[in-house]
């Protein structure tokens, strides 16, 4: 039986470039009754640990290292014994939040993570952040996009470490080629599908945001 997907929303702040904003983050759990993978340990290690329960945490995967996506990762890892995994290109961002604690392992494009017999493939999708990744689980018909692709378009690229042409290239080359029925599970807000987003690529480019 394929793994199931669980979802919780945690609230806190996002800070970068001297500004701070209130945010709600999506935290995704993929697994079964025995083990689970946590995607983006945001804000509230207690709430995430409660959702995990007594299951073994295979890994805490960071789609990127903005503080609102990684601020609870060390605490959750300490509670569960799970490794924190991050793409190395995002280490400079990680160190802004956790200068005294390094990730436990690296993510790389094409890498495969397995939980509850279900495989997730790491897609390196820079643009919102240099080390941003998405996790594609074809067996579950979904891709976890972090802040790379939302319902309505690309993630923001107006702050440090981000670049608009890069994120458009990542979405075009890595995400829009996925089956159109693939569910897009995002770092904030509502889900979408690849088929719903793909027709709007030209609008995003014209808008240039």
mmCIF file of C-alpha atoms in Angstrom:
data_model
loop_
_atom_site.group_PDB
_atom_site.id
_atom_site.type_symbol
_atom_site.label_atom_id
_atom_site.label_comp_id
_atom_site.label_asym_id
_atom_site.label_seq_id
_atom_site.Cartn_x
_atom_site.Cartn_y
_atom_site.Cartn_z
ATOM 1 C CA UNK A 1 0.000 0.000 0.000
ATOM 2 C CA UNK A 2 1.292 3.434 -0.917
ATOM 3 C CA UNK A 3 2.148 5.942 1.743
ATOM 4 C CA UNK A 4 -0.474 8.470 2.738
ATOM 5 C CA UNK A 5 -0.127 12.246 2.884
ATOM 6 C CA UNK A 6 -0.932 14.250 5.993
ATOM 7 C CA UNK A 7 -1.017 18.027 6.257
ATOM 8 C CA UNK A 8 -0.825 20.566 9.028
ATOM 9 C CA UNK A 9 -0.550 24.334 9.021
ATOM 10 C CA UNK A 10 1.781 26.112 11.440
ATOM 11 C CA UNK A 11 2.060 29.846 11.986
ATOM 12 C CA UNK A 12 4.937 32.180 12.752
ATOM 13 C CA UNK A 13 7.132 34.711 11.000
ATOM 14 C CA UNK A 14 9.435 34.921 8.003
ATOM 15 C CA UNK A 15 12.400 37.283 8.235
ATOM 16 C CA UNK A 16 14.903 38.266 5.542
ATOM 17 C CA UNK A 17 16.629 41.420 4.346
ATOM 18 C CA UNK A 18 15.611 43.339 7.462
ATOM 19 C CA UNK A 19 11.871 42.673 7.176
ATOM 20 C CA UNK A 20 9.584 40.332 9.101
ATOM 21 C CA UNK A 21 6.183 39.032 7.980
ATOM 22 C CA UNK A 22 3.497 36.878 9.589
ATOM 23 C CA UNK A 23 3.098 33.619 7.656
ATOM 24 C CA UNK A 24 1.176 30.348 7.700
ATOM 25 C CA UNK A 25 3.194 27.377 6.459
ATOM 26 C CA UNK A 26 2.156 24.001 5.103
ATOM 27 C CA UNK A 27 3.931 21.069 6.742
ATOM 28 C CA UNK A 28 3.598 17.783 4.861
ATOM 29 C CA UNK A 29 3.981 14.296 6.289
ATOM 30 C CA UNK A 30 4.362 11.304 3.988
ATOM 31 C CA UNK A 31 4.283 7.814 5.449
ATOM 32 C CA UNK A 32 2.267 5.051 7.072
ATOM 33 C CA UNK A 33 1.589 3.861 10.607
ATOM 34 C CA UNK A 34 5.251 2.943 11.178
ATOM 35 C CA UNK A 35 7.357 5.657 9.566
ATOM 36 C CA UNK A 36 7.021 9.118 8.134
ATOM 37 C CA UNK A 37 8.955 11.771 6.197
ATOM 38 C CA UNK A 38 8.489 15.382 7.307
ATOM 39 C CA UNK A 39 8.663 18.065 4.613
ATOM 40 C CA UNK A 40 9.438 21.561 5.955
ATOM 41 C CA UNK A 41 9.513 21.644 9.764
ATOM 42 C CA UNK A 42 8.023 25.108 10.170
ATOM 43 C CA UNK A 43 7.549 27.103 13.374
ATOM 44 C CA UNK A 44 6.177 24.519 15.788
ATOM 45 C CA UNK A 45 8.166 21.370 16.605
ATOM 46 C CA UNK A 46 5.584 20.367 19.231
ATOM 47 C CA UNK A 47 2.693 20.393 16.770
ATOM 48 C CA UNK A 48 4.683 18.459 14.173
ATOM 49 C CA UNK A 49 5.847 15.917 16.751
ATOM 50 C CA UNK A 50 2.244 15.454 17.858
ATOM 51 C CA UNK A 51 1.235 14.745 14.254
ATOM 52 C CA UNK A 52 4.093 12.254 13.922
ATOM 53 C CA UNK A 53 3.145 10.449 17.113
ATOM 54 C CA UNK A 54 5.181 7.331 17.810
ATOM 55 C CA UNK A 55 6.212 6.801 14.214
ATOM 56 C CA UNK A 56 9.845 6.755 13.157
ATOM 57 C CA UNK A 57 10.829 9.900 11.287
ATOM 58 C CA UNK A 58 12.937 8.861 8.287
ATOM 59 C CA UNK A 59 14.113 12.419 7.634
ATOM 60 C CA UNK A 60 13.228 16.069 8.012
ATOM 61 C CA UNK A 61 13.462 17.391 4.455
ATOM 62 C CA UNK A 62 13.860 21.133 3.827
ATOM 63 C CA UNK A 63 12.559 22.360 0.472
ATOM 64 C CA UNK A 64 14.741 25.439 1.057
ATOM 65 C CA UNK A 65 16.318 27.259 3.972
ATOM 66 C CA UNK A 66 14.211 30.372 4.499
ATOM 67 C CA UNK A 67 13.725 30.612 8.245
ATOM 68 C CA UNK A 68 9.986 29.923 8.171
ATOM 69 C CA UNK A 69 10.662 26.524 6.572
ATOM 70 C CA UNK A 70 13.558 25.410 8.782
ATOM 71 C CA UNK A 71 13.139 27.151 12.138
ATOM 72 C CA UNK A 72 11.717 24.028 13.850
ATOM 73 C CA UNK A 73 13.938 21.508 12.058
ATOM 74 C CA UNK A 74 16.723 21.150 14.661
ATOM 75 C CA UNK A 75 14.235 20.817 17.522
ATOM 76 C CA UNK A 76 12.227 18.202 15.650
ATOM 77 C CA UNK A 77 15.388 16.321 14.735
ATOM 78 C CA UNK A 78 16.512 16.343 18.355
ATOM 79 C CA UNK A 79 13.188 14.913 19.483
ATOM 80 C CA UNK A 80 12.981 12.215 16.835
ATOM 81 C CA UNK A 81 16.593 11.358 16.011
ATOM 82 C CA UNK A 82 15.896 12.056 12.338
ATOM 83 C CA UNK A 83 18.453 13.663 10.027
ATOM 84 C CA UNK A 84 17.817 17.111 8.580
ATOM 85 C CA UNK A 85 18.378 17.131 4.809
ATOM 86 C CA UNK A 86 19.066 20.290 2.774
ATOM 87 C CA UNK A 87 20.504 21.105 -0.633
ATOM 88 C CA UNK A 88 24.030 22.492 -0.025
ATOM 89 C CA UNK A 89 23.410 25.585 -2.155
ATOM 90 C CA UNK A 90 21.114 26.815 0.608
ATOM 91 C CA UNK A 91 23.681 26.615 3.393
ATOM 92 C CA UNK A 92 24.186 30.420 3.473
ATOM 93 C CA UNK A 93 20.465 30.866 4.145
ATOM 94 C CA UNK A 94 20.420 28.041 6.696
ATOM 95 C CA UNK A 95 23.281 29.650 8.600
ATOM 96 C CA UNK A 96 21.289 32.861 9.008
ATOM 97 C CA UNK A 97 18.843 30.904 11.178
ATOM 98 C CA UNK A 98 21.014 28.121 12.603
ATOM 99 C CA UNK A 99 24.647 29.342 12.705
ATOM 100 C CA UNK A 100 25.677 26.696 15.242
ATOM 101 C CA UNK A 101 23.914 23.652 13.815
ATOM 102 C CA UNK A 102 24.566 22.195 10.365
ATOM 103 C CA UNK A 103 22.166 19.992 8.402
ATOM 104 C CA UNK A 104 22.866 16.279 8.736
ATOM 105 C CA UNK A 105 22.819 15.409 5.055
ATOM 106 C CA UNK A 106 22.611 16.852 1.561
ATOM 107 C CA UNK A 107 19.916 16.726 -1.079
ATOM 108 C CA UNK A 108 20.847 16.459 -4.755
ATOM 109 C CA UNK A 109 18.930 16.553 -8.011
ATOM 110 C CA UNK A 110 17.735 13.074 -8.906
ATOM 111 C CA UNK A 111 18.241 11.703 -5.402
ATOM 112 C CA UNK A 112 15.549 9.289 -4.258
ATOM 113 C CA UNK A 113 14.097 9.135 -0.787
ATOM 114 C CA UNK A 114 11.964 6.193 0.297
ATOM 115 C CA UNK A 115 9.344 6.121 3.048
ATOM 116 C CA UNK A 116 6.746 3.423 3.672
ATOM 117 C CA UNK A 117 7.707 1.785 0.366
ATOM 118 C CA UNK A 118 7.022 4.976 -1.585
ATOM 119 C CA UNK A 119 9.710 6.799 -3.526
ATOM 120 C CA UNK A 120 10.123 10.564 -3.739
ATOM 121 C CA UNK A 121 12.548 12.036 -6.258
ATOM 122 C CA UNK A 122 14.403 15.237 -5.427
ATOM 123 C CA UNK A 123 14.177 17.915 -8.132
ATOM 124 C CA UNK A 124 16.618 20.802 -7.709
ATOM 125 C CA UNK A 125 14.550 23.877 -8.604
ATOM 126 C CA UNK A 126 16.574 27.017 -7.807
ATOM 127 C CA UNK A 127 15.152 30.505 -8.131
ATOM 128 C CA UNK A 128 13.221 31.250 -4.960
ATOM 129 C CA UNK A 129 16.388 30.131 -3.210
ATOM 130 C CA UNK A 130 19.616 28.678 -4.653
ATOM 131 C CA UNK A 131 19.080 25.281 -3.070
ATOM 132 C CA UNK A 132 15.321 25.036 -3.447
ATOM 133 C CA UNK A 133 14.050 21.543 -4.177
ATOM 134 C CA UNK A 134 10.752 19.867 -4.964
ATOM 135 C CA UNK A 135 9.863 16.268 -4.130
ATOM 136 C CA UNK A 136 8.018 14.293 -6.796
ATOM 137 C CA UNK A 137 6.100 11.199 -5.762
ATOM 138 C CA UNK A 138 4.622 9.660 -8.921
ATOM 139 C CA UNK A 139 3.012 6.802 -6.996
ATOM 140 C CA UNK A 140 1.056 9.386 -5.014
ATOM 141 C CA UNK A 141 0.393 11.592 -8.043
ATOM 142 C CA UNK A 142 1.851 14.633 -6.338
ATOM 143 C CA UNK A 143 4.799 16.997 -6.154
ATOM 144 C CA UNK A 144 5.742 18.945 -3.032
ATOM 145 C CA UNK A 145 6.936 22.291 -4.361
ATOM 146 C CA UNK A 146 7.865 24.310 -1.278
ATOM 147 C CA UNK A 147 7.929 27.935 -2.429
ATOM 148 C CA UNK A 148 8.913 27.206 -6.037
ATOM 149 C CA UNK A 149 5.382 26.907 -7.468
ATOM 150 C CA UNK A 150 2.095 27.994 -5.914
ATOM 151 C CA UNK A 151 -1.538 27.987 -6.930
ATOM 152 C CA UNK A 152 -1.247 31.029 -9.163
ATOM 153 C CA UNK A 153 2.385 31.069 -10.140
ATOM 154 C CA UNK A 154 6.031 31.066 -9.120
ATOM 155 C CA UNK A 155 7.357 31.816 -5.664
ATOM 156 C CA UNK A 156 8.639 35.286 -4.851
ATOM 157 C CA UNK A 157 12.018 36.340 -6.203
ATOM 158 C CA UNK A 158 12.310 39.886 -4.897
ATOM 159 C CA UNK A 159 14.686 39.213 -2.006
ATOM 160 C CA UNK A 160 18.286 38.117 -1.494
ATOM 161 C CA UNK A 161 19.416 34.793 -2.942
ATOM 162 C CA UNK A 162 16.517 34.698 -5.435
ATOM 163 C CA UNK A 163 16.230 35.191 -9.188
ATOM 164 C CA UNK A 164 13.161 35.353 -11.435
ATOM 165 C CA UNK A 165 14.592 33.935 -14.710
ATOM 166 C CA UNK A 166 16.072 31.062 -12.693
ATOM 167 C CA UNK A 167 12.766 30.098 -11.081
ATOM 168 C CA UNK A 168 10.978 30.237 -14.436
ATOM 169 C CA UNK A 169 13.634 27.916 -15.872
ATOM 170 C CA UNK A 170 13.267 25.528 -12.948
ATOM 171 C CA UNK A 171 9.481 25.405 -13.218
ATOM 172 C CA UNK A 172 9.613 24.961 -16.979
ATOM 173 C CA UNK A 173 12.287 22.277 -17.026
ATOM 174 C CA UNK A 174 11.427 20.290 -13.895
ATOM 175 C CA UNK A 175 7.767 20.824 -13.011
ATOM 176 C CA UNK A 176 5.701 21.626 -16.093
ATOM 177 C CA UNK A 177 6.913 18.396 -17.713
ATOM 178 C CA UNK A 178 5.204 16.335 -15.006
ATOM 179 C CA UNK A 179 1.801 14.773 -15.813
ATOM 180 C CA UNK A 180 -0.904 17.478 -15.837
ATOM 181 C CA UNK A 181 -2.964 15.708 -13.190
ATOM 182 C CA UNK A 182 -0.062 15.871 -10.708
ATOM 183 C CA UNK A 183 -1.223 17.608 -7.529
ATOM 184 C CA UNK A 184 0.970 20.548 -6.504
ATOM 185 C CA UNK A 185 1.328 20.661 -2.719
ATOM 186 C CA UNK A 186 2.831 24.003 -1.809
ATOM 187 C CA UNK A 187 4.718 25.601 1.073
ATOM 188 C CA UNK A 188 1.915 28.102 1.715
ATOM 189 C CA UNK A 189 -1.727 28.266 0.713
ATOM 190 C CA UNK A 190 -3.845 26.011 -1.446
ATOM 191 C CA UNK A 191 -2.938 23.047 -3.608
ATOM 192 C CA UNK A 192 -3.150 23.134 -7.395
ATOM 193 C CA UNK A 193 -2.242 20.863 -10.285
ATOM 194 C CA UNK A 194 0.436 21.030 -12.957
ATOM 195 C CA UNK A 195 -2.313 21.172 -15.572
ATOM 196 C CA UNK A 196 -3.917 24.179 -13.901
ATOM 197 C CA UNK A 197 -0.648 26.125 -13.712
ATOM 198 C CA UNK A 198 1.096 25.225 -16.978
ATOM 199 C CA UNK A 199 -1.095 27.355 -19.316
ATOM 200 C CA UNK A 200 -0.132 30.510 -17.396
ATOM 201 C CA UNK A 201 3.617 30.341 -17.929
ATOM 202 C CA UNK A 202 3.612 33.089 -20.570
ATOM 203 C CA UNK A 203 1.641 35.362 -18.219
ATOM 204 C CA UNK A 204 4.206 34.826 -15.436
ATOM 205 C CA UNK A 205 7.053 35.703 -17.772
ATOM 206 C CA UNK A 206 5.248 38.804 -19.033
ATOM 207 C CA UNK A 207 4.493 39.857 -15.475
ATOM 208 C CA UNK A 208 8.110 39.237 -14.534
ATOM 209 C CA UNK A 209 7.519 39.003 -10.792
#
